[in-house]
Amino acid sequence: MQLDAMYQEIILDHYRNPHNKGLRDPHNAEAHHINPTCGDEVTLRVALTPSNGNGIDGSATISDISYDSMGCSISQASASVMTDLLIGRTVDEAMRTADAFTELMHSKGQGEPDEDVLEDAAAFVGVSKYPARIKCALLAWMAWKDATAQSLDKEKEGAS
Ligand code: ZN
């Protein structure tokens, strides 16, 4: 099927030429996640810029995401695609995108990805048919959620 071939090409492209790979500063928080069943690892950093002195909350802009990683093509490509999608968004927007991607990964191959929302991440719809690979696709997204939650917590501690 032509669509599958196109999606496969997108994944391979990101795997061969990952975007935003290599840890960068400044960053607000860092998270290290592993997927032991496949041997995938990611260390991921987020940098957030508060909107109008609001502090770091859901309206903060994701000014940077950088990462270092090793593992299978699915996990590596997913990290690259995610950084492209989320950098420049607000935390709230990015959380909605992450929820849409997580939902797609749990769709058992039945999901119909909204390409307007998910862009290249829509290419992972075929992965949702393979339970063992879903964690590969979600690894970087989990690390991003973790690092973002840490950034928000730090802000709360600082304010109290
Ligand atoms: Zn993997």
PDB file of C-alpha atoms and ligand atoms in Angstrom:
ATOM      1  CA  MET A   1       0.000   0.000   0.000  1.00  0.00           C
ATOM      2  CA  GLN A   2       1.389   3.310  -1.100  1.00  0.00           C
ATOM      3  CA  LEU A   3       0.502   5.195   2.071  1.00  0.00           C
ATOM      4  CA  ASP A   4       2.416   2.712   4.231  1.00  0.00           C
ATOM      5  CA  ALA A   5       5.473   3.052   1.997  1.00  0.00           C
ATOM      6  CA  MET A   6       5.315   6.831   2.315  1.00  0.00           C
ATOM      7  CA  TYR A   7       5.003   6.594   6.097  1.00  0.00           C
ATOM      8  CA  GLN A   8       7.924   4.169   6.240  1.00  0.00           C
ATOM      9  CA  GLU A   9      10.023   6.584   4.235  1.00  0.00           C
ATOM     10  CA  ILE A  10       9.250   9.409   6.701  1.00  0.00           C
ATOM     11  CA  ILE A  11      10.356   7.234   9.641  1.00  0.00           C
ATOM     12  CA  LEU A  12      13.569   6.135   7.910  1.00  0.00           C
ATOM     13  CA  ASP A  13      14.326   9.716   6.931  1.00  0.00           C
ATOM     14  CA  HIS A  14      14.146  10.913  10.547  1.00  0.00           C
ATOM     15  CA  TYR A  15      16.180   7.895  11.668  1.00  0.00           C
ATOM     16  CA  ARG A  16      18.977   8.619   9.191  1.00  0.00           C
ATOM     17  CA  ASN A  17      18.929  12.386   9.661  1.00  0.00           C
ATOM     18  CA  PRO A  18      17.623  13.069  13.158  1.00  0.00           C
ATOM     19  CA  HIS A  19      16.544  16.623  13.932  1.00  0.00           C
ATOM     20  CA  ASN A  20      17.582  18.408  17.160  1.00  0.00           C
ATOM     21  CA  LYS A  21      19.787  15.539  18.340  1.00  0.00           C
ATOM     22  CA  GLY A  22      22.639  16.468  20.707  1.00  0.00           C
ATOM     23  CA  LEU A  23      22.068  17.957  24.168  1.00  0.00           C
ATOM     24  CA  ARG A  24      21.883  21.770  24.319  1.00  0.00           C
ATOM     25  CA  ASP A  25      21.820  24.533  26.914  1.00  0.00           C
ATOM     26  CA  PRO A  26      20.109  26.395  28.396  1.00  0.00           C
ATOM     27  CA  HIS A  27      17.533  23.944  29.690  1.00  0.00           C
ATOM     28  CA  ASN A  28      15.021  23.895  32.556  1.00  0.00           C
ATOM     29  CA  ALA A  29      14.946  20.158  33.150  1.00  0.00           C
ATOM     30  CA  GLU A  30      16.310  16.876  31.894  1.00  0.00           C
ATOM     31  CA  ALA A  31      14.854  13.369  31.924  1.00  0.00           C
ATOM     32  CA  HIS A  32      16.394   9.989  31.160  1.00  0.00           C
ATOM     33  CA  HIS A  33      14.057   7.222  30.063  1.00  0.00           C
ATOM     34  CA  ILE A  34      14.752   3.671  28.973  1.00  0.00           C
ATOM     35  CA  ASN A  35      12.743   0.995  27.232  1.00  0.00           C
ATOM     36  CA  PRO A  36      14.380  -2.197  28.525  1.00  0.00           C
ATOM     37  CA  THR A  37      12.391  -4.570  26.300  1.00  0.00           C
ATOM     38  CA  CYS A  38      14.034  -3.088  23.203  1.00  0.00           C
ATOM     39  CA  GLY A  39      17.174  -1.457  24.632  1.00  0.00           C
ATOM     40  CA  ASP A  40      16.175   2.106  23.689  1.00  0.00           C
ATOM     41  CA  GLU A  41      17.465   5.040  25.754  1.00  0.00           C
ATOM     42  CA  VAL A  42      16.845   8.746  25.613  1.00  0.00           C
ATOM     43  CA  THR A  43      18.120  11.693  27.625  1.00  0.00           C
ATOM     44  CA  LEU A  44      15.994  14.707  26.866  1.00  0.00           C
ATOM     45  CA  ARG A  45      16.165  18.395  27.811  1.00  0.00           C
ATOM     46  CA  VAL A  46      13.473  21.047  27.627  1.00  0.00           C
ATOM     47  CA  ALA A  47      13.843  24.810  27.717  1.00  0.00           C
ATOM     48  CA  LEU A  48      10.709  26.855  28.421  1.00  0.00           C
ATOM     49  CA  THR A  49      10.095  30.575  28.038  1.00  0.00           C
ATOM     50  CA  PRO A  50       7.370  32.049  30.285  1.00  0.00           C
ATOM     51  CA  SER A  51       4.700  34.195  28.640  1.00  0.00           C
ATOM     52  CA  ASN A  52       4.401  37.766  30.016  1.00  0.00           C
ATOM     53  CA  GLY A  53       5.803  37.129  33.472  1.00  0.00           C
ATOM     54  CA  ASN A  54       3.333  34.317  34.143  1.00  0.00           C
ATOM     55  CA  GLY A  55       6.090  32.017  35.300  1.00  0.00           C
ATOM     56  CA  ILE A  56       6.357  28.586  33.769  1.00  0.00           C
ATOM     57  CA  ASP A  57       2.845  27.273  33.343  1.00  0.00           C
ATOM     58  CA  GLY A  58       0.802  25.847  30.482  1.00  0.00           C
ATOM     59  CA  SER A  59       1.113  29.097  28.543  1.00  0.00           C
ATOM     60  CA  ALA A  60       4.931  28.956  28.504  1.00  0.00           C
ATOM     61  CA  THR A  61       6.526  28.437  25.108  1.00  0.00           C
ATOM     62  CA  ILE A  62       8.766  25.449  24.435  1.00  0.00           C
ATOM     63  CA  SER A  63      11.849  27.303  23.232  1.00  0.00           C
ATOM     64  CA  ASP A  64      13.968  24.179  22.840  1.00  0.00           C
ATOM     65  CA  ILE A  65      13.970  20.397  23.091  1.00  0.00           C
ATOM     66  CA  SER A  66      17.242  18.547  22.614  1.00  0.00           C
ATOM     67  CA  TYR A  67      18.140  14.941  23.245  1.00  0.00           C
ATOM     68  CA  ASP A  68      20.728  12.232  23.073  1.00  0.00           C
ATOM     69  CA  SER A  69      19.544   8.726  22.332  1.00  0.00           C
ATOM     70  CA  MET A  70      20.300   5.232  21.155  1.00  0.00           C
ATOM     71  CA  GLY A  71      18.101   2.366  20.083  1.00  0.00           C
ATOM     72  CA  CYS A  72      15.864   1.128  17.307  1.00  0.00           C
ATOM     73  CA  SER A  73      14.747   3.128  14.287  1.00  0.00           C
ATOM     74  CA  ILE A  74      11.219   3.632  15.671  1.00  0.00           C
ATOM     75  CA  SER A  75      12.429   5.160  18.952  1.00  0.00           C
ATOM     76  CA  GLN A  76      15.032   7.344  17.240  1.00  0.00           C
ATOM     77  CA  ALA A  77      12.714   8.598  14.518  1.00  0.00           C
ATOM     78  CA  SER A  78       9.955   9.292  17.032  1.00  0.00           C
ATOM     79  CA  ALA A  79      12.257  11.562  19.085  1.00  0.00           C
ATOM     80  CA  SER A  80      13.225  13.514  15.977  1.00  0.00           C
ATOM     81  CA  VAL A  81       9.621  13.906  14.803  1.00  0.00           C
ATOM     82  CA  MET A  82       8.506  14.980  18.271  1.00  0.00           C
ATOM     83  CA  THR A  83      11.049  17.791  18.566  1.00  0.00           C
ATOM     84  CA  ASP A  84       9.977  19.159  15.174  1.00  0.00           C
ATOM     85  CA  LEU A  85       6.350  19.092  16.282  1.00  0.00           C
ATOM     86  CA  LEU A  86       6.671  20.549  19.771  1.00  0.00           C
ATOM     87  CA  ILE A  87       9.385  23.226  19.636  1.00  0.00           C
ATOM     88  CA  GLY A  88       7.707  26.617  19.380  1.00  0.00           C
ATOM     89  CA  ARG A  89       4.377  25.419  20.818  1.00  0.00           C
ATOM     90  CA  THR A  90       3.003  26.322  24.211  1.00  0.00           C
ATOM     91  CA  VAL A  91       3.064  23.602  26.873  1.00  0.00           C
ATOM     92  CA  ASP A  92      -0.755  23.308  26.668  1.00  0.00           C
ATOM     93  CA  GLU A  93      -0.704  22.879  22.875  1.00  0.00           C
ATOM     94  CA  ALA A  94       2.117  20.361  23.101  1.00  0.00           C
ATOM     95  CA  MET A  95       0.234  18.324  25.739  1.00  0.00           C
ATOM     96  CA  ARG A  96      -2.751  18.083  23.371  1.00  0.00           C
ATOM     97  CA  THR A  97      -0.429  16.912  20.578  1.00  0.00           C
ATOM     98  CA  ALA A  98       1.161  14.357  22.923  1.00  0.00           C
ATOM     99  CA  ASP A  99      -2.303  13.109  23.924  1.00  0.00           C
ATOM    100  CA  ALA A 100      -3.297  12.735  20.256  1.00  0.00           C
ATOM    101  CA  PHE A 101      -0.115  10.772  19.548  1.00  0.00           C
ATOM    102  CA  THR A 102      -0.563   8.536  22.617  1.00  0.00           C
ATOM    103  CA  GLU A 103      -4.153   7.842  21.571  1.00  0.00           C
ATOM    104  CA  LEU A 104      -2.962   6.928  18.058  1.00  0.00           C
ATOM    105  CA  MET A 105      -0.374   4.540  19.479  1.00  0.00           C
ATOM    106  CA  HIS A 106      -3.083   2.746  21.442  1.00  0.00           C
ATOM    107  CA  SER A 107      -5.408   2.452  18.433  1.00  0.00           C
ATOM    108  CA  LYS A 108      -4.218  -1.069  17.458  1.00  0.00           C
ATOM    109  CA  GLY A 109      -3.754   0.018  13.863  1.00  0.00           C
ATOM    110  CA  GLN A 110      -7.349   1.325  13.639  1.00  0.00           C
ATOM    111  CA  GLY A 111      -6.552   4.976  14.314  1.00  0.00           C
ATOM    112  CA  GLU A 112      -6.989   7.651  11.672  1.00  0.00           C
ATOM    113  CA  PRO A 113      -4.258  10.171  12.366  1.00  0.00           C
ATOM    114  CA  ASP A 114      -5.100  13.845  11.952  1.00  0.00           C
ATOM    115  CA  GLU A 115      -2.135  14.961   9.860  1.00  0.00           C
ATOM    116  CA  ASP A 116      -2.897  18.615  10.573  1.00  0.00           C
ATOM    117  CA  VAL A 117      -2.211  17.937  14.259  1.00  0.00           C
ATOM    118  CA  LEU A 118       0.384  15.177  14.073  1.00  0.00           C
ATOM    119  CA  GLU A 119       2.247  15.999  10.819  1.00  0.00           C
ATOM    120  CA  ASP A 120       5.128  13.489  10.466  1.00  0.00           C
ATOM    121  CA  ALA A 121       4.050  11.726  13.674  1.00  0.00           C
ATOM    122  CA  ALA A 122       1.049  10.385  11.714  1.00  0.00           C
ATOM    123  CA  ALA A 123       3.558   8.056  10.034  1.00  0.00           C
ATOM    124  CA  PHE A 124       3.685   5.963  13.211  1.00  0.00           C
ATOM    125  CA  VAL A 125       0.081   4.742  12.890  1.00  0.00           C
ATOM    126  CA  GLY A 126       1.300   1.364  11.568  1.00  0.00           C
ATOM    127  CA  VAL A 127       3.440   0.911  14.697  1.00  0.00           C
ATOM    128  CA  SER A 128       0.267   0.750  16.828  1.00  0.00           C
ATOM    129  CA  LYS A 129      -0.416  -2.719  15.372  1.00  0.00           C
ATOM    130  CA  TYR A 130       2.668  -4.071  17.163  1.00  0.00           C
ATOM    131  CA  PRO A 131       2.274  -3.955  20.965  1.00  0.00           C
ATOM    132  CA  ALA A 132       6.003  -4.558  21.518  1.00  0.00           C
ATOM    133  CA  ARG A 133       6.926  -1.450  19.495  1.00  0.00           C
ATOM    134  CA  ILE A 134       4.470   1.024  21.019  1.00  0.00           C
ATOM    135  CA  LYS A 135       6.862   1.762  23.892  1.00  0.00           C
ATOM    136  CA  CYS A 136       9.598   2.487  21.349  1.00  0.00           C
ATOM    137  CA  ALA A 137       7.423   5.114  19.682  1.00  0.00           C
ATOM    138  CA  LEU A 138       6.308   6.645  22.998  1.00  0.00           C
ATOM    139  CA  LEU A 139       9.698   6.717  24.754  1.00  0.00           C
ATOM    140  CA  ALA A 140      10.756  10.251  23.792  1.00  0.00           C
ATOM    141  CA  TRP A 141       7.241  11.580  24.406  1.00  0.00           C
ATOM    142  CA  MET A 142       7.287  10.128  27.948  1.00  0.00           C
ATOM    143  CA  ALA A 143      10.688  11.712  28.563  1.00  0.00           C
ATOM    144  CA  TRP A 144       9.355  15.042  27.296  1.00  0.00           C
ATOM    145  CA  LYS A 145       6.297  14.855  29.591  1.00  0.00           C
ATOM    146  CA  ASP A 146       8.564  14.003  32.519  1.00  0.00           C
ATOM    147  CA  ALA A 147      11.009  16.873  31.865  1.00  0.00           C
ATOM    148  CA  THR A 148       8.114  19.295  31.372  1.00  0.00           C
ATOM    149  CA  ALA A 149       6.446  18.215  34.638  1.00  0.00           C
ATOM    150  CA  GLN A 150       9.779  18.739  36.415  1.00  0.00           C
ATOM    151  CA  SER A 151      10.035  22.265  34.978  1.00  0.00           C
ATOM    152  CA  LEU A 152       6.543  23.119  36.230  1.00  0.00           C
ATOM    153  CA  ASP A 153       7.307  21.646  39.691  1.00  0.00           C
ATOM    154  CA  LYS A 154      10.531  23.625  39.989  1.00  0.00           C
ATOM    155  CA  GLU A 155       8.594  26.768  39.242  1.00  0.00           C
ATOM    156  CA  LYS A 156       6.070  25.983  42.006  1.00  0.00           C
ATOM    157  CA  GLU A 157       8.840  25.317  44.529  1.00  0.00           C
ATOM    158  CA  GLY A 158      10.524  28.594  43.584  1.00  0.00           C
ATOM    159  CA  ALA A 159       7.296  30.536  44.116  1.00  0.00           C
ATOM    160  CA  SER A 160       6.466  29.127  47.555  1.00  0.00           C
TER     161      SER A 160
HETATM  162 ZN    ZN B   1      12.782   0.163  20.222  1.00  0.00          ZN
END
